[in-house]
Tab-separated table of C-alpha atoms in Angstrom:
chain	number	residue	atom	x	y	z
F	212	UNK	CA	78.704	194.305	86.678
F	213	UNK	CA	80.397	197.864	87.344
F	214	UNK	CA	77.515	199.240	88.950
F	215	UNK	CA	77.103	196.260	91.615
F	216	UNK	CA	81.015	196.003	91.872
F	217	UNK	CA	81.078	200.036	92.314
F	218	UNK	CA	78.232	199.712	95.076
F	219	UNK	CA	80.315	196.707	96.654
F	220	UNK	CA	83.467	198.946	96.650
F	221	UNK	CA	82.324	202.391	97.333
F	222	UNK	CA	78.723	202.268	98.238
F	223	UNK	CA	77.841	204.183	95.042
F	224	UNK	CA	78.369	204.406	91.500
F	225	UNK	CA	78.933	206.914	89.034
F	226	UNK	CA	78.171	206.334	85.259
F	227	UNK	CA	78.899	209.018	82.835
F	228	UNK	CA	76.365	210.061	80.273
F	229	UNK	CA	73.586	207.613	81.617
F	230	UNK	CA	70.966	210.184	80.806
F	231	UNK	CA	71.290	212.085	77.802
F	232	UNK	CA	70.964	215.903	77.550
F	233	UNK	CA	67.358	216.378	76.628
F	234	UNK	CA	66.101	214.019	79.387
F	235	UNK	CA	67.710	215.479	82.173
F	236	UNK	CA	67.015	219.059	80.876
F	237	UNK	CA	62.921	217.152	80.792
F	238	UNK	CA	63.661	216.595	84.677
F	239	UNK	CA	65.067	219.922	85.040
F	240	UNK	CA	62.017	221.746	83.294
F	241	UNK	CA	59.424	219.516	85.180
F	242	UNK	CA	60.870	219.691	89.099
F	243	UNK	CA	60.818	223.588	87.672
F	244	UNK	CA	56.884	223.391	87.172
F	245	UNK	CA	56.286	221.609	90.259
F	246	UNK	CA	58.161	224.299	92.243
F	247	UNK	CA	56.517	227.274	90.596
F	248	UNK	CA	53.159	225.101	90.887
F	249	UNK	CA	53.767	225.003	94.877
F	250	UNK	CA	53.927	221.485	94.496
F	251	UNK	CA	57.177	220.658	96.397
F	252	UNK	CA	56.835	220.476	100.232
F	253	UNK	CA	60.006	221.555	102.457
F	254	UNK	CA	62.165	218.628	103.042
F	255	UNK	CA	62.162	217.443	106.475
F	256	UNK	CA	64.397	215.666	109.219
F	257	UNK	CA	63.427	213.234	111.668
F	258	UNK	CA	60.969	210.412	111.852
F	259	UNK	CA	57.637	210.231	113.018
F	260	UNK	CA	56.611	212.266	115.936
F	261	UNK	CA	59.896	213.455	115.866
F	262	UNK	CA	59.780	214.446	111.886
F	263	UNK	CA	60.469	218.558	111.365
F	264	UNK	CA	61.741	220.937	108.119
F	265	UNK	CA	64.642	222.425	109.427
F	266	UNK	CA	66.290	224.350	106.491
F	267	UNK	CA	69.701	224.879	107.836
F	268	UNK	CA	70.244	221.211	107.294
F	269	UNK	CA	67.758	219.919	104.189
F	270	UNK	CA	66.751	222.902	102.162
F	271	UNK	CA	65.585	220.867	99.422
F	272	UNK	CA	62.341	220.312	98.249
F	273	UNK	CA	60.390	216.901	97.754
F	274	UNK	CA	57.066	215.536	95.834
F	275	UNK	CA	55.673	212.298	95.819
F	276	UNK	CA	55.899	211.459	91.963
F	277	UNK	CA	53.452	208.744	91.132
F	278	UNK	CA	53.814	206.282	87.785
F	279	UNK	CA	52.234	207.821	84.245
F	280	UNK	CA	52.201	211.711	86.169
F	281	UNK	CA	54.864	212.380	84.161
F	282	UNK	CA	55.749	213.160	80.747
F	283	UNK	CA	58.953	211.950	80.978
F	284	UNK	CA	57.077	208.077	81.355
């Protein structure tokens, strides 16, 4: 009920300690691998034909992660 009331209320909801430690340091070390891996493609703007990187907006990185590719499953 908080999270759909918070959503309702503010658009978004914040919910301390929802992940513990070691998980989110297993994100951390994993988006880490991907990046050294050149597996993260600039983040881009736009849509379709009109879809660009631009780094002085997103400079971000993004990967298409796909269900049981990773070891955090």
């Amino acid at each position: 009920p908080r999270i759909s009331s918070d959503l309702a209320a503010d658009g978004y909801s914040v919910i301390p300690d929802f992940f513990d430690e070691a998980f989110c340091q297993g994100v951390r070390a994993e988006i880490e691998s991907l990046r050294t891996k050149g597996e993260l493609r600039p983040a881009s703007i736009g849509r379709g034909d009109h879809r660009r990187p631009d780094a002085a907006i997103r400079g971000d990185g993004t990967a298409w992660i796909e269900p049981g590719s990773s070891e955090l499953s």
